[in-house]
PDB file of C-alpha atoms in Angstrom:
ATOM      1  CA  MET A   1     -30.505  80.603  11.549  1.00 43.00           C
ATOM      2  CA  PRO A   2     -32.139  77.354  12.924  1.00 47.00           C
ATOM      3  CA  THR A   3     -34.545  75.549  10.644  1.00 61.00           C
ATOM      4  CA  THR A   4     -37.458  73.535  11.684  1.00 68.00           C
ATOM      5  CA  VAL A   5     -38.734  70.315  10.045  1.00 67.00           C
ATOM      6  CA  PHE A   6     -41.562  72.303   8.533  1.00 71.00           C
ATOM      7  CA  ASP A   7     -39.092  74.542   6.679  1.00 78.00           C
ATOM      8  CA  GLN A   8     -38.218  71.577   4.399  1.00 81.00           C
ATOM      9  CA  PHE A   9     -41.715  71.460   3.050  1.00 85.00           C
ATOM     10  CA  THR A  10     -41.785  75.131   1.931  1.00 85.00           C
ATOM     11  CA  ARG A  11     -38.246  74.608   0.597  1.00 88.00           C
ATOM     12  CA  ARG A  12     -39.312  71.573  -1.436  1.00 88.00           C
ATOM     13  CA  THR A  13     -42.236  73.427  -3.051  1.00 88.00           C
ATOM     14  CA  ALA A  14     -40.153  76.523  -3.684  1.00 90.00           C
ATOM     15  CA  ASP A  15     -37.460  74.508  -5.337  1.00 91.00           C
ATOM     16  CA  VAL A  16     -39.901  72.734  -7.677  1.00 90.00           C
ATOM     17  CA  THR A  17     -41.897  75.840  -8.538  1.00 90.00           C
ATOM     18  CA  ALA A  18     -38.648  77.713  -9.289  1.00 92.00           C
ATOM     19  CA  GLN A  19     -37.593  74.895 -11.605  1.00 91.00           C
ATOM     20  CA  LEU A  20     -40.999  74.851 -13.358  1.00 90.00           C
ATOM     21  CA  ALA A  21     -40.884  78.677 -13.771  1.00 89.00           C
ATOM     22  CA  ALA A  22     -37.318  78.505 -15.228  1.00 91.00           C
ATOM     23  CA  LEU A  23     -38.515  75.783 -17.697  1.00 88.00           C
ATOM     24  CA  GLY A  24     -41.559  77.780 -18.698  1.00 89.00           C
ATOM     25  CA  ILE A  25     -43.977  75.051 -17.426  1.00 87.00           C
ATOM     26  CA  PRO A  26     -47.268  76.566 -16.090  1.00 83.00           C
ATOM     27  CA  LEU A  27     -47.954  76.157 -12.456  1.00 83.00           C
ATOM     28  CA  THR A  28     -51.533  74.822 -13.059  1.00 81.00           C
ATOM     29  CA  ALA A  29     -52.055  71.736 -15.035  1.00 79.00           C
ATOM     30  CA  PRO A  30     -54.227  72.156 -18.139  1.00 77.00           C
ATOM     31  CA  ALA A  31     -57.512  70.320 -17.954  1.00 74.00           C
ATOM     32  CA  PRO A  32     -57.581  67.121 -20.054  1.00 71.00           C
ATOM     33  CA  PRO A  33     -59.920  66.952 -23.007  1.00 67.00           C
ATOM     34  CA  PRO A  34     -63.467  66.064 -21.924  1.00 67.00           C
ATOM     35  CA  ALA A  35     -64.387  62.537 -22.243  1.00 65.00           C
ATOM     36  CA  ASP A  36     -67.233  61.501 -24.486  1.00 69.00           C
ATOM     37  CA  LEU A  37     -70.474  61.064 -22.439  1.00 69.00           C
ATOM     38  CA  ASN A  38     -71.749  57.471 -22.465  1.00 70.00           C
ATOM     39  CA  PRO A  39     -75.552  57.507 -22.830  1.00 70.00           C
ATOM     40  CA  ALA A  40     -75.817  54.034 -21.432  1.00 76.00           C
ATOM     41  CA  ASP A  41     -74.208  55.220 -18.176  1.00 71.00           C
ATOM     42  CA  PRO A  42     -76.352  57.910 -16.643  1.00 68.00           C
ATOM     43  CA  TRP A  43     -73.861  58.313 -13.687  1.00 70.00           C
ATOM     44  CA  ALA A  44     -70.868  58.928 -15.970  1.00 63.00           C
ATOM     45  CA  SER A  45     -69.159  62.227 -15.451  1.00 62.00           C
ATOM     46  CA  ASN A  46     -66.372  64.092 -17.337  1.00 63.00           C
ATOM     47  CA  TYR A  47     -65.243  66.013 -14.284  1.00 61.00           C
ATOM     48  CA  THR A  48     -61.552  65.942 -13.523  1.00 68.00           C
ATOM     49  CA  ALA A  49     -59.970  67.179 -10.346  1.00 67.00           C
ATOM     50  CA  PRO A  50     -57.881  70.307 -10.874  1.00 74.00           C
ATOM     51  CA  VAL A  51     -54.116  69.784 -10.230  1.00 81.00           C
ATOM     52  CA  ASP A  52     -52.100  72.462  -8.496  1.00 84.00           C
ATOM     53  CA  ARG A  53     -48.466  72.127  -9.405  1.00 87.00           C
ATOM     54  CA  THR A  54     -47.450  74.299  -6.440  1.00 88.00           C
ATOM     55  CA  GLY A  55     -49.036  71.967  -3.828  1.00 88.00           C
ATOM     56  CA  LEU A  56     -46.762  69.831  -1.619  1.00 90.00           C
ATOM     57  CA  ALA A  57     -48.272  66.526  -2.883  1.00 90.00           C
ATOM     58  CA  TRP A  58     -47.619  67.381  -6.531  1.00 89.00           C
ATOM     59  CA  CYS A  59     -44.064  68.619  -5.747  1.00 91.00           C
ATOM     60  CA  THR A  60     -43.413  65.439  -3.750  1.00 92.00           C
ATOM     61  CA  ALA A  61     -44.702  63.220  -6.561  1.00 91.00           C
ATOM     62  CA  VAL A  62     -42.703  64.856  -9.253  1.00 92.00           C
ATOM     63  CA  THR A  63     -39.635  64.780  -7.164  1.00 92.00           C
ATOM     64  CA  MET A  64     -40.080  61.060  -6.380  1.00 91.00           C
ATOM     65  CA  LEU A  65     -40.521  60.278 -10.047  1.00 92.00           C
ATOM     66  CA  ALA A  66     -37.593  62.357 -11.158  1.00 92.00           C
ATOM     67  CA  ASP A  67     -35.281  60.887  -8.522  1.00 91.00           C
ATOM     68  CA  HIS A  68     -36.344  57.331  -9.324  1.00 91.00           C
ATOM     69  CA  HIS A  69     -35.999  57.730 -13.118  1.00 91.00           C
ATOM     70  CA  HIS A  70     -32.887  59.896 -12.916  1.00 92.00           C
ATOM     71  CA  THR A  71     -34.405  62.532 -15.017  1.00 90.00           C
ATOM     72  CA  GLY A  72     -35.289  66.186 -14.684  1.00 89.00           C
ATOM     73  CA  ILE A  73     -38.677  67.178 -13.278  1.00 89.00           C
ATOM     74  CA  ASP A  74     -39.738  68.420 -16.754  1.00 89.00           C
ATOM     75  CA  ARG A  75     -39.840  64.830 -17.999  1.00 91.00           C
ATOM     76  CA  GLN A  76     -42.165  63.790 -15.107  1.00 90.00           C
ATOM     77  CA  VAL A  77     -44.650  66.718 -15.038  1.00 90.00           C
ATOM     78  CA  LEU A  78     -47.383  64.811 -16.975  1.00 89.00           C
ATOM     79  CA  ALA A  79     -46.942  61.665 -14.852  1.00 89.00           C
ATOM     80  CA  ALA A  80     -47.327  63.594 -11.646  1.00 89.00           C
ATOM     81  CA  ASP A  81     -50.410  65.389 -13.060  1.00 89.00           C
ATOM     82  CA  ALA A  82     -51.973  61.957 -13.939  1.00 87.00           C
ATOM     83  CA  LEU A  83     -51.144  60.582 -10.512  1.00 87.00           C
ATOM     84  CA  LEU A  84     -52.710  63.414  -8.614  1.00 87.00           C
ATOM     85  CA  ARG A  85     -55.820  63.438 -10.810  1.00 85.00           C
ATOM     86  CA  GLU A  86     -56.241  59.678 -10.341  1.00 82.00           C
ATOM     87  CA  LEU A  87     -55.843  59.288  -6.680  1.00 81.00           C
ATOM     88  CA  GLY A  88     -55.090  62.613  -5.057  1.00 82.00           C
ATOM     89  CA  ILE A  89     -52.577  62.491  -2.156  1.00 84.00           C
ATOM     90  CA  ARG A  90     -53.164  58.802  -1.698  1.00 83.00           C
ATOM     91  CA  CYS A  91     -51.199  58.332  -4.916  1.00 85.00           C
ATOM     92  CA  LEU A  92     -47.944  58.959  -3.095  1.00 89.00           C
ATOM     93  CA  ALA A  93     -48.384  55.843  -0.955  1.00 88.00           C
ATOM     94  CA  GLN A  94     -49.097  53.776  -4.113  1.00 88.00           C
ATOM     95  CA  LEU A  95     -46.287  55.409  -5.952  1.00 88.00           C
ATOM     96  CA  HIS A  96     -43.836  54.688  -3.126  1.00 89.00           C
ATOM     97  CA  SER A  97     -44.851  51.077  -3.066  1.00 88.00           C
ATOM     98  CA  ASP A  98     -44.543  50.872  -6.864  1.00 87.00           C
ATOM     99  CA  LEU A  99     -41.123  52.287  -6.801  1.00 86.00           C
ATOM    100  CA  HIS A 100     -40.097  49.633  -4.256  1.00 83.00           C
ATOM    101  CA  ALA A 101     -41.096  46.955  -6.867  1.00 81.00           C
ATOM    102  CA  GLY A 102     -44.728  46.655  -5.463  1.00 79.00           C
ATOM    103  CA  ALA A 103     -43.580  45.745  -1.950  1.00 79.00           C
ATOM    104  CA  PRO A 104     -45.488  47.258   0.881  1.00 82.00           C
ATOM    105  CA  VAL A 105     -43.585  50.146   2.508  1.00 86.00           C
ATOM    106  CA  ASP A 106     -43.185  50.002   6.279  1.00 85.00           C
ATOM    107  CA  TYR A 107     -43.027  53.651   7.354  1.00 86.00           C
ATOM    108  CA  ARG A 108     -41.692  52.729  10.710  1.00 84.00           C
ATOM    109  CA  PHE A 109     -38.407  52.005   8.893  1.00 84.00           C
ATOM    110  CA  THR A 110     -38.719  54.152   5.768  1.00 86.00           C
ATOM    111  CA  ARG A 111     -39.220  57.892   6.011  1.00 88.00           C
ATOM    112  CA  CYS A 112     -42.534  59.022   4.505  1.00 90.00           C
ATOM    113  CA  PRO A 113     -41.890  61.019   1.307  1.00 90.00           C
ATOM    114  CA  TYR A 114     -44.738  63.437   2.035  1.00 90.00           C
ATOM    115  CA  CYS A 115     -44.456  64.294   5.720  1.00 89.00           C
ATOM    116  CA  SER A 116     -40.757  63.231   6.122  1.00 87.00           C
ATOM    117  CA  GLY A 117     -41.673  61.044   9.133  1.00 84.00           C
ATOM    118  CA  ILE A 118     -43.452  63.562  11.380  1.00 84.00           C
ATOM    119  CA  GLY A 119     -46.743  61.614  11.019  1.00 82.00           C
ATOM    120  CA  GLU A 120     -48.969  64.719  10.550  1.00 81.00           C
ATOM    121  CA  ASP A 121     -50.231  66.248   7.381  1.00 84.00           C
ATOM    122  CA  PRO A 122     -47.800  69.138   6.784  1.00 83.00           C
ATOM    123  CA  THR A 123     -50.436  71.195   4.944  1.00 82.00           C
ATOM    124  CA  GLN A 124     -52.796  71.195   7.959  1.00 79.00           C
ATOM    125  CA  PRO A 125     -52.224  73.034  11.155  1.00 74.00           C
ATOM    126  CA  THR A 126     -50.452  70.885  13.932  1.00 69.00           C
ATOM    127  CA  CYS A 127     -52.345  69.553  16.882  1.00 68.00           C
ATOM    128  CA  GLY A 128     -50.445  71.976  19.071  1.00 70.00           C
ATOM    129  CA  GLU A 129     -51.535  74.961  16.913  1.00 70.00           C
ATOM    130  CA  VAL A 130     -55.174  73.968  16.846  1.00 70.00           C
ATOM    131  CA  GLY A 131     -55.179  72.792  20.538  1.00 72.00           C
ATOM    132  CA  CYS A 132     -56.400  69.312  19.966  1.00 72.00           C
ATOM    133  CA  ALA A 133     -57.163  67.201  23.100  1.00 70.00           C
ATOM    134  CA  SER A 134     -54.470  64.581  23.891  1.00 67.00           C
ATOM    135  CA  TRP A 135     -57.087  61.666  23.506  1.00 65.00           C
ATOM    136  CA  LEU A 136     -57.768  62.766  19.846  1.00 64.00           C
ATOM    137  CA  GLU A 137     -54.232  61.434  19.019  1.00 59.00           C
ATOM    138  CA  PHE A 138     -55.765  57.908  18.954  1.00 60.00           C
ATOM    139  CA  ALA A 139     -59.062  58.808  17.414  1.00 61.00           C
ATOM    140  CA  GLY A 140     -57.857  59.248  13.818  1.00 56.00           C
ATOM    141  CA  HIS A 141     -58.561  62.966  13.367  1.00 63.00           C
ATOM    142  CA  ASP A 142     -57.702  65.067  10.327  1.00 67.00           C
ATOM    143  CA  HIS A 143     -54.109  65.916  11.122  1.00 77.00           C
ATOM    144  CA  VAL A 144     -52.762  62.415  10.356  1.00 81.00           C
ATOM    145  CA  CYS A 145     -50.497  62.128   7.264  1.00 86.00           C
ATOM    146  CA  PRO A 146     -52.636  60.690   4.441  1.00 86.00           C
ATOM    147  CA  VAL A 147     -49.694  58.739   3.108  1.00 89.00           C
ATOM    148  CA  CYS A 148     -48.105  56.974   6.139  1.00 89.00           C
ATOM    149  CA  HIS A 149     -51.255  57.351   8.289  1.00 86.00           C
ATOM    150  CA  GLY A 150     -49.308  58.644  11.259  1.00 82.00           C
ATOM    151  CA  GLU A 151     -46.909  55.724  11.416  1.00 85.00           C
ATOM    152  CA  ASP A 152     -44.229  56.380  13.989  1.00 83.00           C
ATOM    153  CA  PHE A 153     -40.821  56.547  12.109  1.00 83.00           C
ATOM    154  CA  GLN A 154     -38.361  55.309  14.699  1.00 83.00           C
ATOM    155  CA  PRO A 155     -36.079  52.841  12.902  1.00 80.00           C
ATOM    156  CA  GLU A 156     -33.671  52.590  15.984  1.00 78.00           C
ATOM    157  CA  TRP A 157     -36.437  51.604  18.333  1.00 75.00           C
ATOM    158  CA  PHE A 158     -38.311  49.349  15.999  1.00 75.00           C
ATOM    159  CA  ALA A 159     -35.200  47.652  14.796  1.00 74.00           C
ATOM    160  CA  GLU A 160     -34.529  46.363  18.289  1.00 78.00           C
ATOM    161  CA  GLU A 161     -38.067  45.135  18.530  1.00 77.00           C
ATOM    162  CA  ARG A 162     -37.815  43.460  15.150  1.00 76.00           C
ATOM    163  CA  MET A 163     -34.600  41.803  16.070  1.00 79.00           C
ATOM    164  CA  THR A 164     -36.151  40.454  19.314  1.00 82.00           C
ATOM    165  CA  GLU A 165     -39.156  39.043  17.237  1.00 82.00           C
ATOM    166  CA  LEU A 166     -36.753  37.442  14.731  1.00 79.00           C
ATOM    167  CA  GLU A 167     -34.672  35.777  17.492  1.00 86.00           C
ATOM    168  CA  GLU A 168     -37.772  34.368  19.012  1.00 86.00           C
ATOM    169  CA  LEU A 169     -38.960  33.043  15.658  1.00 84.00           C
ATOM    170  CA  LEU A 170     -35.523  31.531  15.007  1.00 87.00           C
ATOM    171  CA  ALA A 171     -35.483  29.828  18.456  1.00 86.00           C
ATOM    172  CA  ASP A 172     -38.946  28.411  17.751  1.00 87.00           C
ATOM    173  CA  ALA A 173     -37.877  27.147  14.325  1.00 86.00           C
ATOM    174  CA  ILE A 174     -34.801  25.450  15.816  1.00 85.00           C
ATOM    175  CA  GLU A 175     -36.814  23.829  18.518  1.00 85.00           C
ATOM    176  CA  GLU A 176     -39.428  22.596  15.947  1.00 84.00           C
ATOM    177  CA  ARG A 177     -36.694  21.269  13.750  1.00 82.00           C
ATOM    178  CA  GLU A 178     -35.179  19.375  16.595  1.00 81.00           C
ATOM    179  CA  GLU A 179     -38.536  17.912  17.540  1.00 80.00           C
ATOM    180  CA  ARG A 180     -39.141  16.789  13.951  1.00 79.00           C
ATOM    181  CA  ALA A 181     -35.655  15.319  13.771  1.00 76.00           C
ATOM    182  CA  SER A 182     -36.265  13.400  16.958  1.00 76.00           C
ATOM    183  CA  LEU A 183     -39.610  12.147  15.663  1.00 74.00           C
ATOM    184  CA  ARG A 184     -38.059  11.037  12.338  1.00 75.00           C
ATOM    185  CA  HIS A 185     -35.311   9.242  14.248  1.00 76.00           C
ATOM    186  CA  ARG A 186     -37.890   7.291  16.421  1.00 77.00           C
ATOM    187  CA  ILE A 187     -39.991   6.427  13.362  1.00 80.00           C
ATOM    188  CA  ARG A 188     -36.890   5.215  11.521  1.00 79.00           C
ATOM    189  CA  ALA A 189     -35.734   3.249  14.531  1.00 76.00           C
ATOM    190  CA  ARG A 190     -39.170   1.430  14.846  1.00 77.00           C
ATOM    191  CA  LEU A 191     -39.286   0.725  11.103  1.00 74.00           C
ATOM    192  CA  TYR A 192     -35.750  -0.620  11.277  1.00 71.00           C
ATOM    193  CA  HIS A 193     -36.715  -2.980  14.217  1.00 69.00           C
ATOM    194  CA  ARG A 194     -39.881  -4.227  12.399  1.00 66.00           C
ATOM    195  CA  THR A 195     -37.952  -5.060   9.292  1.00 67.00           C
ATOM    196  CA  THR A 196     -35.154  -6.860  11.269  1.00 66.00           C
ATOM    197  CA  ARG A 197     -37.720  -8.976  13.214  1.00 62.00           C
ATOM    198  CA  SER A 198     -39.524 -10.248  10.091  1.00 58.00           C
TER     199      SER A 198
END
């Protein structure tokens, strides 16, 4: 039976929720204790966003954490809860960067952990299903992946482009070095002639 790229998202959530059920971990995160209200801050709130442990974002976060730390997902449940409460789906991009030692992740070369490189939000209907106009592709509409922002994952194509850029930079650096060496040689020669005349 052929599988589509979208089957992997349902498989990911099914695998994680099955593991949670086997471990006896509830599928909805308990609400944290309410924070004390600060009378000096009238805009303060103790509202916390609910966390659905069956959602694709949470399943992706807990899988990323478990894979990085080489632990079971039961050890990373609270960390995934905290990440999703703090930043929502945007936490996945920050988490991905943090797991790469804080370096920015170039999603043209690295597959997005949330959308697996398709560039669209897997939880939203696709542009084809909704019937979006072709010009909306460049207008930043709601179907773009919130983690990689629709970056085009094509390492084969972008690698050639990057190699061309690097070759041009290397050629420029070699040319500049030769110019500097020539200038240093001329300055040295003039200084030598001055000292020999006097």
